[in-house]
mmCIF file of C-alpha atoms in Angstrom:
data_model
loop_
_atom_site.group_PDB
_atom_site.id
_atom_site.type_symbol
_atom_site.label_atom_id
_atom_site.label_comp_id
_atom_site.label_asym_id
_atom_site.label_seq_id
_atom_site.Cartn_x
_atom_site.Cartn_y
_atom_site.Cartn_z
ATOM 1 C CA UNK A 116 -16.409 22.932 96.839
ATOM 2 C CA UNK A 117 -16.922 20.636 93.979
ATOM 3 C CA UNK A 118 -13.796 18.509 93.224
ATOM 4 C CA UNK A 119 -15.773 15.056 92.124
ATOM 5 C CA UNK A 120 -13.659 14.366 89.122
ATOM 6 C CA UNK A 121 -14.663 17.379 86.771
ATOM 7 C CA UNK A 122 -13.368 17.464 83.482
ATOM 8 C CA UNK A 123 -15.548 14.431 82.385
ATOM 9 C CA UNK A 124 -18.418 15.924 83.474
ATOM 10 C CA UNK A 125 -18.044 19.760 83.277
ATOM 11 C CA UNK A 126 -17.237 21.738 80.180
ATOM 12 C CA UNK A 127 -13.865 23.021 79.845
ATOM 13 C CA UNK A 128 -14.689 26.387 79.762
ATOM 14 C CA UNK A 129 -16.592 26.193 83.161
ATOM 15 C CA UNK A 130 -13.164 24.651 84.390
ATOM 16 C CA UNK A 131 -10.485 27.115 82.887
ATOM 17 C CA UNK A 132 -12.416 30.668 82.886
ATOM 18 C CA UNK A 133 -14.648 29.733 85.787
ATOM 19 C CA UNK A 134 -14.450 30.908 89.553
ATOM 20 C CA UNK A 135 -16.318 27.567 90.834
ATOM 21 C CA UNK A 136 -13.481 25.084 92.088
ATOM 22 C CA UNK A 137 -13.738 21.886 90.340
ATOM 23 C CA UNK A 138 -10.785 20.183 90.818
ATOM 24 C CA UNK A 139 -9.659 17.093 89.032
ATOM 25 C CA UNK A 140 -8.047 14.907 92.042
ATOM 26 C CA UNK A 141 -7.703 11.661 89.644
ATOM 27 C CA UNK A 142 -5.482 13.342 87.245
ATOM 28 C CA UNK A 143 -2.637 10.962 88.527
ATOM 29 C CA UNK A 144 -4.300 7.972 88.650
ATOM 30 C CA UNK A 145 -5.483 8.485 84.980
ATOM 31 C CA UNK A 146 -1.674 9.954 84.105
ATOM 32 C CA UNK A 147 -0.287 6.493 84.823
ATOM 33 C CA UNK A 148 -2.802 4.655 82.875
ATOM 34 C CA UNK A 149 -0.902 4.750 79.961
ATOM 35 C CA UNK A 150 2.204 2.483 81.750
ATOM 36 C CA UNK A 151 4.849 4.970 81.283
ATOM 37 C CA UNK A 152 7.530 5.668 84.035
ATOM 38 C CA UNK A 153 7.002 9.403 84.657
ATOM 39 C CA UNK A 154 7.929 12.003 87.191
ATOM 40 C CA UNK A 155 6.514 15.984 87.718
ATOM 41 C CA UNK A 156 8.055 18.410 86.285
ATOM 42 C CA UNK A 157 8.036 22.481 87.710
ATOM 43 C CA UNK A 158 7.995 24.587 84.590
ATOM 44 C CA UNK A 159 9.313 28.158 86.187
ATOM 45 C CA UNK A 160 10.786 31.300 83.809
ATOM 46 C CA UNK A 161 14.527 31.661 84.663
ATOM 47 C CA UNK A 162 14.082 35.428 85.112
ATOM 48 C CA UNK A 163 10.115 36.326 86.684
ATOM 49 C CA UNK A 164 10.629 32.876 88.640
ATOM 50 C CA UNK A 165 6.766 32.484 87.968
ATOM 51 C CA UNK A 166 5.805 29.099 87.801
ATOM 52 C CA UNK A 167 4.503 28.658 84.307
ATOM 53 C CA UNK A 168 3.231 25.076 84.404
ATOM 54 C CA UNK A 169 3.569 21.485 85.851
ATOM 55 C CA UNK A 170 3.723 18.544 83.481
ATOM 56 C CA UNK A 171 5.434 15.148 83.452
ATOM 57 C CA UNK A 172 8.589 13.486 81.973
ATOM 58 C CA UNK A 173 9.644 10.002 80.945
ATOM 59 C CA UNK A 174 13.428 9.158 80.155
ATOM 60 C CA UNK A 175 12.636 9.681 76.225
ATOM 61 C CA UNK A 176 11.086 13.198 77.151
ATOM 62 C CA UNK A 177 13.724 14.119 79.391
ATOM 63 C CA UNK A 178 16.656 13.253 77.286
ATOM 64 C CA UNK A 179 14.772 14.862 74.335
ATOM 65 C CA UNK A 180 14.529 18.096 76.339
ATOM 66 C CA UNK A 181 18.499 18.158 76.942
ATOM 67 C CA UNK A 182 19.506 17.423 74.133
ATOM 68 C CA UNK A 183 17.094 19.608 71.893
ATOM 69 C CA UNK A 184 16.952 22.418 74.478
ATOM 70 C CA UNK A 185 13.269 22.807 74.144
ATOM 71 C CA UNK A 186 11.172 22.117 77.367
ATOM 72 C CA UNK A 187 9.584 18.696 76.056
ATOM 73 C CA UNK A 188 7.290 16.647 78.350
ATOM 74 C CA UNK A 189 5.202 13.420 78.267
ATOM 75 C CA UNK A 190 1.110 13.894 77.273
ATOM 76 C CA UNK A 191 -0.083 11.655 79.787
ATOM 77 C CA UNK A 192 -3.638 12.427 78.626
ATOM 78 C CA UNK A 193 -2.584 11.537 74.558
ATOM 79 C CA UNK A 194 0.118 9.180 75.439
ATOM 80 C CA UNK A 195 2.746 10.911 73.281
ATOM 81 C CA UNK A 196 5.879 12.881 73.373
ATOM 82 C CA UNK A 197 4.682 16.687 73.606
ATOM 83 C CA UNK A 198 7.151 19.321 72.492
ATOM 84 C CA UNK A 199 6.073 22.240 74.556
ATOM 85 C CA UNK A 200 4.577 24.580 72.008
ATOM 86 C CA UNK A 201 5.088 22.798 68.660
ATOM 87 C CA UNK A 202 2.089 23.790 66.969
ATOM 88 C CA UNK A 203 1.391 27.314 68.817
ATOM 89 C CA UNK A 204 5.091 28.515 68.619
ATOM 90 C CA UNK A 205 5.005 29.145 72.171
ATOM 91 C CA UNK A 206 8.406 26.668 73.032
ATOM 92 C CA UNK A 207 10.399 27.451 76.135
ATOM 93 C CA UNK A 208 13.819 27.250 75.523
ATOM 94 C CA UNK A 209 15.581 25.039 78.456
ATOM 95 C CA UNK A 210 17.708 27.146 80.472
ATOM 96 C CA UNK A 211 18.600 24.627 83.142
ATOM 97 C CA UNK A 212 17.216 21.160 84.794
ATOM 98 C CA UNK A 213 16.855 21.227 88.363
ATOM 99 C CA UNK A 214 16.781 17.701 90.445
ATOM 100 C CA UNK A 215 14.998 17.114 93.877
ATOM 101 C CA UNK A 216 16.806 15.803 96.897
ATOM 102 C CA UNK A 217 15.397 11.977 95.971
ATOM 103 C CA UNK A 218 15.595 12.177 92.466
ATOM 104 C CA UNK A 219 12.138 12.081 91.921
ATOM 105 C CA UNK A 220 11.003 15.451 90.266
ATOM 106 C CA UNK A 221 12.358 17.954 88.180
ATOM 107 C CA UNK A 222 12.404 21.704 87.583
ATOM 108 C CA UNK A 223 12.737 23.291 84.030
ATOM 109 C CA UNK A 224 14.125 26.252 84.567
ATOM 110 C CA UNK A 225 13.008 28.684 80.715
ATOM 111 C CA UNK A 226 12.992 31.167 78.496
ATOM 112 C CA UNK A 227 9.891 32.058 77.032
ATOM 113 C CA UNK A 228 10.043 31.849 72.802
ATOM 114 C CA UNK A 229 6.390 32.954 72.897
ATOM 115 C CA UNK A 230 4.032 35.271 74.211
ATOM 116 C CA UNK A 231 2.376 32.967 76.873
ATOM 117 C CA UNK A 232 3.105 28.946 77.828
ATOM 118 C CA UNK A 233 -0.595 28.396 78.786
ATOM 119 C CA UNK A 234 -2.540 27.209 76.269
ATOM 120 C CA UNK A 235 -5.790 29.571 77.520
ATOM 121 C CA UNK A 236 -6.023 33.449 76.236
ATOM 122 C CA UNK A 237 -6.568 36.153 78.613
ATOM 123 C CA UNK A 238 -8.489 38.711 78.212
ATOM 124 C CA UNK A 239 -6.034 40.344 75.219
ATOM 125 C CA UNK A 240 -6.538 37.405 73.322
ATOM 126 C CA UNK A 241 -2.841 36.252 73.622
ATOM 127 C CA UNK A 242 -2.174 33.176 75.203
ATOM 128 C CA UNK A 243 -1.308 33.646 78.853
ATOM 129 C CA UNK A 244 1.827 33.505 80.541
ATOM 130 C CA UNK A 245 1.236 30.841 83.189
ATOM 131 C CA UNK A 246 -1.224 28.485 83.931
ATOM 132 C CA UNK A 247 -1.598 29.605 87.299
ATOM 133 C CA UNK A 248 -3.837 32.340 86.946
ATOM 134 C CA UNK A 249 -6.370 31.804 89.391
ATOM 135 C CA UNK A 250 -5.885 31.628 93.695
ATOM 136 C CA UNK A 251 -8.277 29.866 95.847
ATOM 137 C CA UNK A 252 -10.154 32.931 97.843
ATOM 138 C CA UNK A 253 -13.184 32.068 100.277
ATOM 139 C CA UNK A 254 -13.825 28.662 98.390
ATOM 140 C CA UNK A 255 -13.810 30.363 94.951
ATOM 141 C CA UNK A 256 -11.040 30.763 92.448
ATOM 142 C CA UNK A 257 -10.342 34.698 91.923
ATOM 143 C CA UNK A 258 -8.757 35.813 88.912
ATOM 144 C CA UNK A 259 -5.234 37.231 89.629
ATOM 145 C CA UNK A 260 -3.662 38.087 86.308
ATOM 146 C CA UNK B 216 22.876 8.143 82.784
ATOM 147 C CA UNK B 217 21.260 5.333 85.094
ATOM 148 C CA UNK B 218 17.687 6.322 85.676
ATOM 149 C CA UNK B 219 16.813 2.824 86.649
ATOM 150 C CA UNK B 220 14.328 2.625 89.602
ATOM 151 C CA UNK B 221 16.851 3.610 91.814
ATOM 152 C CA UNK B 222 15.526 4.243 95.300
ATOM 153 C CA UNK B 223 15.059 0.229 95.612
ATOM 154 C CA UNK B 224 18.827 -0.231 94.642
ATOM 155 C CA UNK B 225 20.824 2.363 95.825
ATOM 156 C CA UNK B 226 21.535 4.448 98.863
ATOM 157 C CA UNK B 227 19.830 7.666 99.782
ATOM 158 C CA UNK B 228 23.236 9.018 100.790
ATOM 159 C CA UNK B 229 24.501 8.455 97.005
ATOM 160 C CA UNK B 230 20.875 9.532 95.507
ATOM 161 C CA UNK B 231 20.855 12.930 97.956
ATOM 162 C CA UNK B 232 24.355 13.800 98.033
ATOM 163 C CA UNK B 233 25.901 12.360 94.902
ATOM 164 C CA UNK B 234 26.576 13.736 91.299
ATOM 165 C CA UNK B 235 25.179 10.595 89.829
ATOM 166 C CA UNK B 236 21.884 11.136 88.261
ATOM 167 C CA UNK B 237 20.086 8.090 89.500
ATOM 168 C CA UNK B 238 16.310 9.285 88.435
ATOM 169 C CA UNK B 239 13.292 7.544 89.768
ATOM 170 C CA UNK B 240 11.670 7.746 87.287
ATOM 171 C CA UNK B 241 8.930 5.213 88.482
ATOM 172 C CA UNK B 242 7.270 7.581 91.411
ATOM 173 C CA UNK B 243 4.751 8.350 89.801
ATOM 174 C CA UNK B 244 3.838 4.521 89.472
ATOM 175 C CA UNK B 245 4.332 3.775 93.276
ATOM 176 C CA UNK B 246 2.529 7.090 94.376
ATOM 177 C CA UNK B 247 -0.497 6.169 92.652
ATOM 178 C CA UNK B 248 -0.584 2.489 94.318
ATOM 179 C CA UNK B 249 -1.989 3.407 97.413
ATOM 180 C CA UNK B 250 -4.928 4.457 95.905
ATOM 181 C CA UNK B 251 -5.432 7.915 96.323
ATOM 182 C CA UNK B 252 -6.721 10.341 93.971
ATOM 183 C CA UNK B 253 -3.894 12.857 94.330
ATOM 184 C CA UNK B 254 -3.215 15.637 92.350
ATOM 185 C CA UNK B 255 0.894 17.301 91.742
ATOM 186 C CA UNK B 256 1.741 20.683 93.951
ATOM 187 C CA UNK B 257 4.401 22.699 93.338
ATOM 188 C CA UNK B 258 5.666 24.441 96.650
ATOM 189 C CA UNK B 259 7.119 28.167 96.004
ATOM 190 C CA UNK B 260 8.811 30.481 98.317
ATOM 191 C CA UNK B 261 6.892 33.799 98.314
ATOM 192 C CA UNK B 262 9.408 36.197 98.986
ATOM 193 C CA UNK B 263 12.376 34.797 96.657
ATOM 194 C CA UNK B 264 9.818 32.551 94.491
ATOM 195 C CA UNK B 265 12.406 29.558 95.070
ATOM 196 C CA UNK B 266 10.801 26.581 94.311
ATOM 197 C CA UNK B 267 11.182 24.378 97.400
ATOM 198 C CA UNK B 268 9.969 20.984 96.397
ATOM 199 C CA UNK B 269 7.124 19.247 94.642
ATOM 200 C CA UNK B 270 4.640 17.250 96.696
ATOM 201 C CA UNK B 271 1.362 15.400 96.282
ATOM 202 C CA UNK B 272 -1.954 16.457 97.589
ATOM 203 C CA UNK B 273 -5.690 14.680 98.126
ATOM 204 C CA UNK B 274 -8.689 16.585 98.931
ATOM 205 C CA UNK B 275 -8.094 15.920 102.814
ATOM 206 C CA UNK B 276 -4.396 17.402 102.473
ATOM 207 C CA UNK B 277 -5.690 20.585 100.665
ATOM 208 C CA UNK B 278 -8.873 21.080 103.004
ATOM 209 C CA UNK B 279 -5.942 20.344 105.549
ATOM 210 C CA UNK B 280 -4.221 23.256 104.087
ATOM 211 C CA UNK B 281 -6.797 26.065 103.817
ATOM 212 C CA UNK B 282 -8.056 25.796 107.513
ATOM 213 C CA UNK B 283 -5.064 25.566 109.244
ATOM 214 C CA UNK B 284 -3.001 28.039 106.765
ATOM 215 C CA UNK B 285 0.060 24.921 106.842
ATOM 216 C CA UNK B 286 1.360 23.756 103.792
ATOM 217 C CA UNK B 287 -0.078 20.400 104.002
ATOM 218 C CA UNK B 288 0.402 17.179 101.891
ATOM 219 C CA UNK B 289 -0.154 13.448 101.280
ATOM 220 C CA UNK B 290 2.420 10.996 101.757
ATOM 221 C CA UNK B 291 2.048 8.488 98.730
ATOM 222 C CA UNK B 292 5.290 7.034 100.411
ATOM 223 C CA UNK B 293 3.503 6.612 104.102
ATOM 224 C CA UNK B 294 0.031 6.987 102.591
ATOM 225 C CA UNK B 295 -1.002 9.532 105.240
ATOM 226 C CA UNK B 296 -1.548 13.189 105.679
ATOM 227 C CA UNK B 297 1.973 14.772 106.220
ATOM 228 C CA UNK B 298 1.922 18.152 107.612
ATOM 229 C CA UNK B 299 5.172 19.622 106.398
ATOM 230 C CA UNK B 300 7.594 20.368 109.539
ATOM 231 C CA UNK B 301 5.252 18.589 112.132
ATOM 232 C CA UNK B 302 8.532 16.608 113.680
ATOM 233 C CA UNK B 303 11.255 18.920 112.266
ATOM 234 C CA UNK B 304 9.832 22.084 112.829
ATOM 235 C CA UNK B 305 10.523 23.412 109.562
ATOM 236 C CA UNK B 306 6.732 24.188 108.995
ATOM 237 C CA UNK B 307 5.896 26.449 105.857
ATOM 238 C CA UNK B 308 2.671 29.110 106.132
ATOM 239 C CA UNK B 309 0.614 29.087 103.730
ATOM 240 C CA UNK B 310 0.099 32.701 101.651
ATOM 241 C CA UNK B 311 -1.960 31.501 98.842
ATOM 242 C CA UNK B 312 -3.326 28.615 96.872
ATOM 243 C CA UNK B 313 -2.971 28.666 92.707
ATOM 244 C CA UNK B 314 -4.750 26.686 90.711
ATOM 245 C CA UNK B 315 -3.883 25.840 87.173
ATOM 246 C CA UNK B 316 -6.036 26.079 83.850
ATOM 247 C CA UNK B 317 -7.337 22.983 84.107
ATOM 248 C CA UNK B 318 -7.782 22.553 87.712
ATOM 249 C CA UNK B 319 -5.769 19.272 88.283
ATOM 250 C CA UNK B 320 -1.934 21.000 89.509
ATOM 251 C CA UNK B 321 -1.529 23.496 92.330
ATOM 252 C CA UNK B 322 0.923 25.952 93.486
ATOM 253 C CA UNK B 323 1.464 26.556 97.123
ATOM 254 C CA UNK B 324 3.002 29.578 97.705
ATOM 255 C CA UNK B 325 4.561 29.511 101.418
ATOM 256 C CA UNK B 326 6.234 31.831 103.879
ATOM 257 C CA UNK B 327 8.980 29.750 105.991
ATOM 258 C CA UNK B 328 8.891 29.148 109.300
ATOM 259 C CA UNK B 329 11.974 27.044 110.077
ATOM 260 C CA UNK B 330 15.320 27.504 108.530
ATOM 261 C CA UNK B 331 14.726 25.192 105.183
ATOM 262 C CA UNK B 332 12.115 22.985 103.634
ATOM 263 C CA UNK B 333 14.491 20.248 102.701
ATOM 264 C CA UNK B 334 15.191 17.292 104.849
ATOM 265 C CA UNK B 335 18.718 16.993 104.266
ATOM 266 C CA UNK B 336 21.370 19.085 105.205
ATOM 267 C CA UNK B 337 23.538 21.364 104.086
ATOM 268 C CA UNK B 338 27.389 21.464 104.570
ATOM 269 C CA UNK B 339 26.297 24.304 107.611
ATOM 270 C CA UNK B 340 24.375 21.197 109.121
ATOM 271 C CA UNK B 341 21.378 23.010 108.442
ATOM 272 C CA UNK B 342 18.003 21.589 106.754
ATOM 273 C CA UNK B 343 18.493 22.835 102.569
ATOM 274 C CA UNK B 344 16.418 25.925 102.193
ATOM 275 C CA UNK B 345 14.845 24.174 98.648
ATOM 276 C CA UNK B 346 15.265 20.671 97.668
ATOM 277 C CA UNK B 347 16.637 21.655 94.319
ATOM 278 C CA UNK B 348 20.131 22.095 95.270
ATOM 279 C CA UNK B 349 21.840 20.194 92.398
ATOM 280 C CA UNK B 350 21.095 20.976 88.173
ATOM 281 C CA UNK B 351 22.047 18.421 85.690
ATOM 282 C CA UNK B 352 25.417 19.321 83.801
ATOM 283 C CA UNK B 353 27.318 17.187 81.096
ATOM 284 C CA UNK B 354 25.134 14.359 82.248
ATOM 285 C CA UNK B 355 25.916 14.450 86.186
ATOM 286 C CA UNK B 356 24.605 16.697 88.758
ATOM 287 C CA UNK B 357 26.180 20.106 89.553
ATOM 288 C CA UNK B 358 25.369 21.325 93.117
ATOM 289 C CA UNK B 359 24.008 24.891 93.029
ATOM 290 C CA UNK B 360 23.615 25.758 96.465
#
């Protein structure tokens, strides 16, 4: 397995329609480069219970969130508030906010607005329903939906 | 809402069985301080797709993981491997690793093998099955379970 950090030197299609596994283990210490105070967020649909994505939060995103009722997060990689699906339509409408045991992570429980939340297409050209598309099988990422 | 770093301030009882949302929101901060390069996991029941709890992992913790078929994690509290359940018991099996679109989040998906995957208790004295077990309502936490 390859998981030197990828994405600057790999193309993103090699990393998000690819079967090699190339992950990106300093996407956290690169998250908190920008300074903000920020916690993980679960994003999971209220009714499959798939798991669509994992992002971040800061207070501004999570207060934004409950009182818009639009799964908003924090771009750690742009530095910016990030309304979930803004520009593609796809929002997820908040259905509830879950809180761990220590108060340290969150889960968004959704409703999908859109077709998909990822912002890859599958193979029917619509953007997919969760980012978690791929399993780890035999040191190779198989496809699963 | 006091979402002031409050794990330094403030009781665990009061932050794990109180209605107060006391967010931490500066984990992400401390996790990072030990220097790992660690990526988020989100840890999902198989059966009822509960999400259990959200973790950290480095590329020892998920190697960790795949060979011994034990949800496996780093501590960026303890900075060391932490095999989920080792002292409690409350190990979870590992069914399958997902990787997201752009390989730096992953979803464990786990069969239990002890009663819960929480380390606090329940009001049956029992270890929490998940440790979401409280939503935010009207600006305090609701317990759901």
């Amino acid at each position: 397995m390859n998981r030197k950090n990828a994405k600057g030197k790999t193309d993103m299609t090699q990393i998000e329609e690819g079967a090699e596994i190339l992950l990106d283990f300093e996407k956290m210490q690169k998250a908190v480069q920008g300074g903000e105070a920020i916690i993980p967020v679960a994003v999971q649909d209220a009714e499959s219970k798939e798991i669509l994505l994992i992002a971040h939060v800061n207070e501004t995103a999570l207060e934004y969130t409950l009182k818009h009722g639009i799964a908003t997060f924090w771009s750690t990689s742009r530095n910016e508030l990030w309304v979930k699906g803004a520009t593609s339509g796809d929002k997820l409408e908040l259905v509830d906010v879950l809180v761990n045991c220590e108060q340290n992570s969150l889960v968004y429980l959704v409703k999908l607005l859109g077709k998909g939340s990822c912002h890859t297409e599958g193979t029917d050209g619509e953007a997919r329903f969760s980012c978690y598309y791929r399993k780890i099988s035999d040191g190779k990422l198989e496809f699963i939906r």
